[in-house]
Amino acid sequence: MSEKPQKKGSSNFIIIALIFIAGISIINIFMARNARVDFDIVNNDNYYYIQDNGNVVMLSKVTVQAKDEKSYNTLLASYKKPDNEKRKVYEDFIENLKKKTGRNFELISVQSTVSVNDGYRINVVEKSEIKGFVQKIGDNKYQFSLNDQKIKLENATLYIYKPDNWEFLEVVPNPTEIKDDYLLWKNIGEIEFPTVTLERK
């Protein structure tokens, strides 16, 4: 594979940006408008699994450390909002992404789980499937990208996995780590959203 040089949504909620995609993360913290919360992001791991049909499954694992009981209760209640309310925020996010990029994205599914630890820690796992990240660019060649968008990877990771019968051909910007089945960017600050060219064998 060749490498190239780095060439607070609805009436009841606001989105807190965590790490990526034009300052908005697919992982969303839901909270009441005007609610004040004090928290840190302990860890933030994000995985993009490219499917053989071109859809992308996104899996995000975030641990949030609330700094006081009020913040903890507010965050926990917000994360436990009904799935239909969470889906609406995702749909609004997708519509915003369409406007920003001019591309046709579609939300296929979304689900989330929440667990807690002692000391006001909340663990959130969110999984979604989205159509539109992968575009065909030639015979058996595809591009995974999100043009002109930024990713913030401070104390965070981003993995991009490919199907077994696909091959990475080119990636910009350079990953932190390259393996046969995935690319990894880790703790590198703000970068352009990766553009990955692949070939289906």
Coordinates of N, CA and C in Angstrom, one line a residue:
M1 N 0.9 -1.2 0.0 CA 0.0 0.0 0.0 C 0.9 1.2 0.0
S2 N 0.6 2.2 -0.8 CA 1.3 3.4 -0.8 C 0.8 4.4 0.2
E3 N 1.6 5.2 0.7 CA 1.2 6.3 1.6 C 1.5 7.6 1.1
K4 N 0.7 8.6 1.3 CA 1.0 10.0 0.9 C 1.2 10.9 2.1
P5 N 1.9 11.9 2.0 CA 2.0 12.9 3.1 C 0.6 13.5 3.3
Q6 N 0.5 14.1 4.4 CA -0.8 14.6 4.8 C -1.2 15.7 3.8
K7 N -1.5 15.4 2.7 CA -2.1 16.2 1.6 C -3.3 17.0 2.3
K8 N -24.0 21.9 22.1 CA -24.9 21.6 22.8 C -25.8 21.8 21.7
G9 N -29.7 19.3 19.4 CA -30.2 19.1 18.2 C -31.7 19.2 18.3
S10 N -32.5 18.8 19.0 CA -34.0 18.9 19.0 C -34.3 20.0 20.1
S11 N -35.7 20.2 20.3 CA -36.1 21.3 21.2 C -35.7 21.0 22.6
N12 N -35.4 19.7 22.9 CA -35.1 19.3 24.3 C -33.6 19.0 24.5
F13 N -32.8 18.9 23.5 CA -31.5 18.5 23.7 C -30.5 19.3 22.9
I14 N -29.2 19.3 23.3 CA -28.1 19.9 22.6 C -27.1 18.8 22.4
I15 N -26.2 18.9 21.4 CA -25.2 17.9 21.2 C -23.9 18.5 21.7
I16 N -23.2 17.8 22.6 CA -21.9 18.2 23.0 C -20.8 17.5 22.1
A17 N -20.0 18.3 21.5 CA -19.0 17.7 20.6 C -17.9 17.0 21.4
L18 N -17.6 15.8 20.9 CA -16.6 15.0 21.6 C -15.3 15.0 20.8
I19 N -15.3 14.4 19.6 CA -14.0 14.3 18.9 C -14.0 14.6 17.4
F20 N -15.0 14.2 16.6 CA -14.7 14.3 15.2 C -15.9 14.6 14.4
I21 N -15.7 14.7 13.1 CA -16.6 15.0 12.0 C -17.1 16.4 12.2
A22 N -16.4 17.4 11.8 CA -16.7 18.8 11.8 C -17.1 19.2 13.2
G23 N -16.4 18.7 14.2 CA -16.7 19.1 15.5 C -17.8 18.4 16.2
I24 N -18.5 17.5 15.5 CA -19.6 16.7 16.1 C -19.2 15.3 16.0
S25 N -19.4 14.6 17.2 CA -19.1 13.2 17.2 C -20.4 12.4 17.1
I26 N -20.3 11.2 16.5 CA -21.4 10.3 16.5 C -21.8 9.9 17.9
I27 N -20.8 9.8 18.8 CA -21.2 9.6 20.2 C -21.7 11.0 20.7
N28 N -22.9 11.0 21.1 CA -23.5 12.2 21.6 C -23.9 12.2 23.1
I29 N -23.6 13.2 23.8 CA -24.1 13.4 25.2 C -25.4 14.2 25.1
F30 N -26.5 13.5 25.6 CA -27.8 14.2 25.6 C -28.0 14.8 26.9
M31 N -28.4 16.1 27.0 CA -28.7 16.7 28.2 C -29.8 17.7 28.0
A32 N -30.5 18.1 29.1 CA -31.5 19.1 29.1 C -30.9 20.5 28.7
R33 N -31.6 21.2 27.8 CA -31.1 22.5 27.5 C -30.9 23.4 28.7
N34 N -29.9 24.1 28.8 CA -29.6 25.0 30.0 C -29.0 24.2 31.2
A35 N -29.0 22.8 31.1 CA -28.4 22.1 32.2 C -26.9 22.3 32.1
R36 N -26.3 22.4 33.3 CA -24.8 22.6 33.4 C -24.2 21.3 33.9
V37 N -23.3 20.8 33.2 CA -22.6 19.6 33.7 C -21.1 19.8 33.6
D38 N -20.4 19.1 34.5 CA -18.9 19.2 34.6 C -18.4 17.8 34.5
F39 N -17.6 17.6 33.4 CA -17.2 16.2 33.2 C -15.9 16.2 32.4
D40 N -15.2 15.1 32.4 CA -14.0 14.8 31.5 C -14.3 13.6 30.7
I41 N -13.7 13.5 29.5 CA -13.7 12.3 28.7 C -12.5 11.5 29.1
V42 N -12.7 10.3 29.7 CA -11.6 9.5 30.2 C -11.0 8.7 29.1
N43 N -11.8 8.1 28.2 CA -11.3 7.5 27.0 C -12.3 7.5 25.9
N44 N -11.9 7.5 24.7 CA -12.8 7.6 23.5 C -12.2 6.8 22.4
D45 N -12.7 5.6 22.2 CA -12.3 4.7 21.1 C -13.4 4.6 20.0
N46 N -13.0 4.8 18.8 CA -13.9 4.8 17.7 C -13.5 3.9 16.6
Y47 N -14.4 3.1 16.1 CA -14.1 2.0 15.1 C -15.1 2.2 13.9
Y48 N -14.5 2.2 12.7 CA -15.3 2.2 11.5 C -15.0 0.8 10.8
Y49 N -16.1 0.0 10.6 CA -16.0 -1.3 10.0 C -16.6 -1.2 8.6
I50 N -15.8 -1.2 7.6 CA -16.4 -1.1 6.2 C -16.9 -2.5 5.9
Q51 N -18.2 -2.5 5.4 CA -18.8 -3.8 5.1 C -18.7 -4.1 3.6
D52 N -18.9 -5.3 3.2 CA -18.7 -5.7 1.8 C -19.7 -5.1 0.9
N53 N -20.9 -4.6 1.5 CA -21.9 -3.9 0.7 C -21.6 -2.4 0.6
G54 N -20.5 -2.0 1.2 CA -20.2 -0.5 1.2 C -20.7 0.3 2.3
N55 N -21.6 -0.3 3.1 CA -22.0 0.4 4.3 C -20.9 0.4 5.4
V56 N -21.0 1.3 6.3 CA -20.0 1.3 7.4 C -20.7 1.2 8.7
V57 N -20.2 0.3 9.6 CA -20.7 0.1 10.9 C -19.7 0.9 11.8
M58 N -20.3 1.8 12.6 CA -19.5 2.7 13.5 C -19.7 2.2 14.9
L59 N -18.7 2.0 15.6 CA -18.8 1.6 17.0 C -17.9 2.5 17.8
S60 N -18.5 3.2 18.8 CA -17.8 4.1 19.7 C -17.9 3.7 21.1
K61 N -16.8 3.7 21.8 CA -16.8 3.4 23.3 C -16.2 4.6 24.0
V62 N -17.0 5.2 24.9 CA -16.6 6.4 25.6 C -16.8 6.2 27.1
T63 N -15.9 6.6 27.9 CA -16.0 6.7 29.3 C -16.0 8.1 29.8
V64 N -17.0 8.5 30.4 CA -17.2 9.9 30.9 C -17.0 10.0 32.4
Q65 N -16.3 10.9 32.9 CA -16.1 11.1 34.3 C -16.8 12.4 34.8
A66 N -17.9 12.2 35.4 CA -18.6 13.4 36.0 C -17.9 13.9 37.2
K67 N -17.8 15.2 37.4 CA -17.1 15.7 38.5 C -17.9 16.0 39.8
D68 N -19.2 15.8 39.7 CA -20.0 16.0 40.9 C -21.3 15.2 40.7
E69 N -22.1 15.0 41.7 CA -23.3 14.2 41.7 C -24.3 14.7 40.7
K70 N -24.5 16.0 40.7 CA -25.5 16.6 39.9 C -25.2 16.4 38.4
S71 N -23.9 16.6 38.0 CA -23.5 16.3 36.7 C -23.7 14.9 36.3
Y72 N -23.3 14.0 37.2 CA -23.5 12.6 37.0 C -24.9 12.2 36.7
N73 N -25.8 12.6 37.6 CA -27.2 12.3 37.4 C -27.8 12.9 36.1
T74 N -27.4 14.1 35.8 CA -27.9 14.7 34.5 C -27.4 13.9 33.3
L75 N -26.1 13.6 33.3 CA -25.5 12.8 32.2 C -26.2 11.5 32.1
L76 N -26.3 10.8 33.2 CA -26.8 9.4 33.2 C -28.3 9.4 32.7
A77 N -29.1 10.3 33.1 CA -30.5 10.4 32.7 C -30.5 10.7 31.2
S78 N -29.6 11.6 30.7 CA -29.6 12.0 29.3 C -29.2 10.8 28.4
Y79 N -28.2 10.1 28.9 CA -27.7 8.9 28.1 C -28.8 7.9 28.0
K80 N -29.7 7.8 29.0 CA -30.7 6.8 29.0 C -32.0 7.2 28.4
K81 N -32.0 8.3 27.6 CA -33.2 8.7 26.9 C -33.6 7.6 26.0
P82 N -34.9 7.5 25.6 CA -35.4 6.4 24.8 C -34.7 6.4 23.4
D83 N -34.6 5.2 22.8 CA -33.9 5.0 21.6 C -34.4 5.9 20.5
N84 N -35.8 6.1 20.4 CA -36.3 6.9 19.4 C -35.8 8.4 19.4
E85 N -35.6 8.9 20.6 CA -35.1 10.2 20.8 C -33.6 10.3 20.3
K86 N -32.8 9.2 20.7 CA -31.4 9.2 20.2 C -31.4 9.1 18.7
R87 N -32.3 8.2 18.2 CA -32.3 8.1 16.7 C -32.5 9.4 16.0
K88 N -33.4 10.2 16.6 CA -33.7 11.5 16.0 C -32.5 12.4 15.9
V89 N -31.7 12.4 17.0 CA -30.4 13.1 17.0 C -29.5 12.6 15.9
Y90 N -29.4 11.3 15.8 CA -28.6 10.8 14.7 C -29.1 11.2 13.3
E91 N -30.4 11.2 13.1 CA -31.0 11.6 11.8 C -30.7 13.0 11.5
D92 N -30.8 13.9 12.6 CA -30.4 15.3 12.4 C -28.9 15.4 12.0
F93 N -28.1 14.6 12.7 CA -26.7 14.6 12.4 C -26.4 14.3 10.9
I94 N -27.1 13.2 10.4 CA -26.9 12.8 9.0 C -27.4 13.8 8.1
E95 N -28.5 14.5 8.4 CA -29.0 15.6 7.5 C -28.0 16.7 7.4
N96 N -27.4 17.0 8.6 CA -26.3 18.1 8.6 C -25.1 17.6 7.8
L97 N -24.8 16.4 7.9 CA -23.6 15.8 7.1 C -23.9 15.9 5.6
K98 N -25.1 15.6 5.2 CA -25.5 15.8 3.8 C -25.3 17.2 3.3
K99 N -25.7 18.2 4.1 CA -25.6 19.6 3.7 C -24.1 20.0 3.6
K100 N -23.3 19.5 4.6 CA -21.9 19.9 4.6 C -21.1 19.3 3.5
T101 N -21.5 18.1 3.1 CA -20.6 17.3 2.1 C -21.3 17.2 0.7
G102 N -22.6 17.5 0.6 CA -23.3 17.3 -0.7 C -23.4 15.8 -1.1
R103 N -23.2 14.9 -0.1 CA -23.3 13.5 -0.4 C -24.6 12.9 0.2
N104 N -24.9 11.7 -0.3 CA -26.2 11.1 0.2 C -25.9 10.0 1.3
F105 N -26.0 10.4 2.5 CA -25.8 9.5 3.6 C -27.2 9.0 4.1
E106 N -27.2 7.8 4.6 CA -28.4 7.2 5.2 C -28.2 6.5 6.4
L107 N -28.9 6.7 7.5 CA -28.8 6.0 8.7 C -29.6 4.7 8.6
I108 N -28.9 3.6 8.8 CA -29.5 2.3 8.7 C -30.1 1.8 10.0
S109 N -29.2 1.9 11.0 CA -29.6 1.5 12.4 C -28.7 2.2 13.4
V110 N -29.2 2.2 14.7 CA -28.4 2.8 15.8 C -28.9 2.1 17.1
Q111 N -28.0 1.8 17.9 CA -28.3 1.3 19.3 C -27.2 1.7 20.2
S112 N -27.5 1.7 21.5 CA -26.6 2.2 22.5 C -26.8 1.4 23.8
T113 N -25.7 1.3 24.6 CA -25.8 0.7 25.9 C -25.1 1.6 26.9
V114 N -25.5 1.6 28.1 CA -24.9 2.5 29.2 C -24.7 1.6 30.4
S115 N -23.5 1.8 31.0 CA -23.2 1.2 32.3 C -22.4 2.1 33.1
V116 N -22.4 1.9 34.4 CA -21.7 2.8 35.3 C -20.7 2.1 36.2
N117 N -19.7 2.9 36.7 CA -18.7 2.5 37.7 C -18.8 3.4 38.9
D118 N -18.2 3.0 39.9 CA -18.1 3.8 41.1 C -17.3 5.1 40.8
G119 N -17.6 6.2 41.5 CA -16.8 7.4 41.3 C -17.4 8.2 40.2
Y120 N -18.7 8.2 39.9 CA -19.3 9.0 38.9 C -18.8 8.8 37.5
R121 N -18.5 7.5 37.2 CA -18.1 7.2 35.8 C -19.2 6.5 35.0
I122 N -19.3 6.9 33.8 CA -20.4 6.4 32.9 C -19.7 5.9 31.6
N123 N -20.0 4.6 31.3 CA -19.5 4.0 30.1 C -20.6 3.9 29.0
V124 N -20.4 4.4 27.8 CA -21.4 4.5 26.8 C -20.8 3.7 25.6
V125 N -21.6 2.8 25.0 CA -21.2 2.1 23.8 C -22.3 2.4 22.8
E126 N -22.0 3.0 21.6 CA -23.0 3.3 20.6 C -22.5 2.7 19.3
K127 N -23.5 2.0 18.6 CA -23.2 1.3 17.4 C -24.2 1.8 16.4
S128 N -23.8 2.2 15.2 CA -24.7 2.6 14.1 C -24.2 2.1 12.8
E129 N -25.1 1.9 11.9 CA -24.7 1.6 10.5 C -25.2 2.7 9.6
I130 N -24.2 3.1 8.8 CA -24.5 4.3 7.9 C -24.1 4.0 6.5
K131 N -24.9 4.4 5.6 CA -24.6 4.2 4.1 C -24.1 5.6 3.6
G132 N -23.1 5.6 2.8 CA -22.6 6.8 2.2 C -21.2 7.2 2.4
F133 N -20.5 6.5 3.3 CA -19.1 6.8 3.5 C -18.2 6.2 2.4
V134 N -18.7 5.2 1.8 CA -17.9 4.5 0.7 C -18.4 4.8 -0.6
Q135 N -17.6 5.2 -1.6 CA -18.0 5.5 -2.9 C -17.2 4.7 -3.9
K136 N -17.8 4.2 -5.0 CA -17.1 3.5 -6.0 C -16.4 4.5 -6.9
I137 N -15.1 4.3 -7.2 CA -14.3 5.2 -8.0 C -13.7 4.6 -9.2
G138 N -14.0 3.3 -9.4 CA -13.4 2.6 -10.6 C -13.7 1.1 -10.5
D139 N -13.2 0.3 -11.4 CA -13.4 -1.1 -11.4 C -12.9 -1.7 -10.1
N140 N -13.8 -2.2 -9.3 CA -13.4 -2.8 -8.0 C -12.6 -1.9 -7.1
K141 N -12.6 -0.6 -7.3 CA -11.9 0.4 -6.5 C -12.9 1.3 -5.8
Y142 N -12.7 1.6 -4.5 CA -13.6 2.3 -3.7 C -12.9 3.3 -2.8
Q143 N -13.6 4.3 -2.4 CA -12.9 5.3 -1.5 C -13.8 5.6 -0.3
F144 N -13.2 5.4 0.8 CA -13.8 5.8 2.1 C -13.4 7.2 2.5
S145 N -14.3 8.1 2.6 CA -13.9 9.5 2.9 C -15.0 10.3 3.4
L146 N -14.7 11.5 3.8 CA -15.7 12.5 4.3 C -15.0 13.9 4.0
N147 N -15.2 14.3 2.7 CA -14.5 15.4 2.2 C -14.6 16.7 3.0
D148 N -13.4 17.3 3.2 CA -13.3 18.6 3.9 C -13.8 18.6 5.3
Q149 N -13.7 17.5 6.0 CA -14.2 17.5 7.4 C -12.9 17.2 8.3
K150 N -13.0 17.6 9.5 CA -11.9 17.5 10.5 C -12.3 16.4 11.5
I151 N -11.2 15.8 12.1 CA -11.3 14.9 13.2 C -10.4 15.4 14.3
K152 N -11.0 15.3 15.5 CA -10.2 15.7 16.7 C -9.8 14.4 17.4
L153 N -8.6 14.1 17.5 CA -8.1 12.9 18.1 C -7.1 13.2 19.2
E154 N -7.6 13.9 20.2 CA -6.8 14.2 21.4 C -7.3 13.2 22.5
N155 N -6.4 12.4 23.0 CA -6.8 11.3 23.9 C -7.9 10.4 23.3
A156 N -7.7 10.1 22.1 CA -8.8 9.3 21.4 C -8.1 8.5 20.3
T157 N -8.8 7.5 19.9 CA -8.4 6.6 18.8 C -9.4 6.5 17.7
L158 N -9.0 6.3 16.5 CA -9.8 6.0 15.3 C -9.3 4.8 14.5
Y159 N -10.1 3.8 14.5 CA -9.7 2.6 13.7 C -10.6 2.5 12.4
I160 N -10.0 2.1 11.3 CA -10.8 1.8 10.1 C -10.5 0.4 9.7
Y161 N -11.5 -0.5 9.7 CA -11.3 -1.9 9.4 C -11.9 -2.1 8.0
K162 N -11.3 -3.0 7.2 CA -11.8 -3.4 5.9 C -12.3 -4.8 5.9
P163 N -13.1 -5.2 4.9 CA -13.5 -6.6 4.7 C -12.3 -7.5 4.3
D164 N -12.4 -8.8 4.6 CA -11.2 -9.6 4.3 C -10.8 -9.6 2.8
N165 N -11.8 -9.5 1.9 CA -11.5 -9.6 0.5 C -11.2 -8.2 -0.1
W166 N -10.9 -7.2 0.7 CA -10.6 -5.9 0.2 C -9.1 -5.6 0.6
E167 N -8.5 -4.7 -0.1 CA -7.1 -4.3 0.2 C -7.0 -2.8 0.3
F168 N -6.2 -2.4 1.3 CA -5.9 -0.9 1.4 C -4.9 -0.6 0.3
L169 N -5.2 0.4 -0.5 CA -4.2 0.9 -1.5 C -3.5 2.2 -1.2
E170 N -4.2 3.1 -0.6 CA -3.7 4.4 -0.3 C -4.4 5.0 0.9
V171 N -3.8 5.8 1.7 CA -4.4 6.5 2.8 C -3.8 7.8 3.1
V172 N -4.6 8.8 3.3 CA -4.2 10.2 3.7 C -5.1 10.7 4.7
P173 N -4.6 11.2 5.8 CA -3.2 11.4 6.2 C -2.6 10.0 6.7
N174 N -1.3 10.0 6.9 CA -0.6 8.8 7.3 C -1.2 8.3 8.7
P175 N -1.5 7.0 8.8 CA -2.0 6.5 10.1 C -0.8 6.4 11.1
T176 N -1.2 6.2 12.4 CA -0.2 5.9 13.4 C 0.3 4.5 13.3
E177 N -0.6 3.6 12.8 CA -0.3 2.2 12.7 C -1.0 1.6 11.5
I178 N -0.4 0.8 10.7 CA -1.0 0.1 9.6 C -0.9 -1.4 9.8
K179 N -2.0 -2.1 9.8 CA -2.1 -3.6 9.8 C -2.8 -4.1 8.6
D180 N -2.8 -5.4 8.4 CA -3.4 -6.0 7.3 C -4.9 -5.7 7.2
D181 N -5.5 -5.7 8.4 CA -7.0 -5.5 8.4 C -7.5 -4.2 8.9
Y182 N -6.6 -3.3 9.4 CA -7.1 -2.0 9.9 C -6.0 -1.0 9.9
L183 N -6.5 0.3 9.9 CA -5.6 1.5 10.0 C -6.0 2.1 11.4
L184 N -5.0 2.7 12.0 CA -5.2 3.3 13.3 C -4.6 4.7 13.4
W185 N -5.4 5.7 13.9 CA -4.9 7.0 14.2 C -5.1 7.2 15.7
K186 N -4.1 7.6 16.5 CA -4.2 7.6 17.9 C -3.5 8.9 18.5
N187 N -4.2 9.6 19.3 CA -3.7 10.8 20.1 C -2.9 11.7 19.2
I188 N -3.4 12.2 18.1 CA -2.6 13.0 17.2 C -3.2 14.4 16.9
G189 N -4.2 14.8 17.8 CA -4.7 16.1 17.6 C -5.7 16.1 16.4
E190 N -5.9 17.3 15.8 CA -6.8 17.5 14.8 C -6.2 17.2 13.4
I191 N -6.9 16.4 12.6 CA -6.4 16.0 11.3 C -7.6 16.1 10.3
E192 N -7.4 16.1 9.0 CA -8.4 15.9 8.1 C -9.0 14.5 8.2
F193 N -10.3 14.3 8.0 CA -10.9 13.0 8.0 C -10.2 12.1 7.0
P194 N -9.8 10.9 7.4 CA -9.0 10.1 6.5 C -9.7 9.8 5.1
T195 N -8.9 9.8 4.1 CA -9.4 9.3 2.8 C -8.6 8.0 2.5
V196 N -9.4 7.0 2.4 CA -8.8 5.6 2.2 C -9.3 5.0 0.9
T197 N -8.3 4.7 0.0 CA -8.6 4.0 -1.2 C -8.4 2.5 -1.1
L198 N -9.5 1.7 -1.5 CA -9.4 0.3 -1.3 C -9.8 -0.4 -2.7
E199 N -9.4 -1.6 -2.8 CA -9.7 -2.4 -3.9 C -10.3 -3.7 -3.4
R200 N -11.5 -4.1 -4.1 CA -12.1 -5.4 -3.8 C -11.5 -6.4 -4.6
K201 N -11.0 -7.5 -4.0 CA -10.4 -8.6 -4.8 C -11.4 -9.6 -5.3

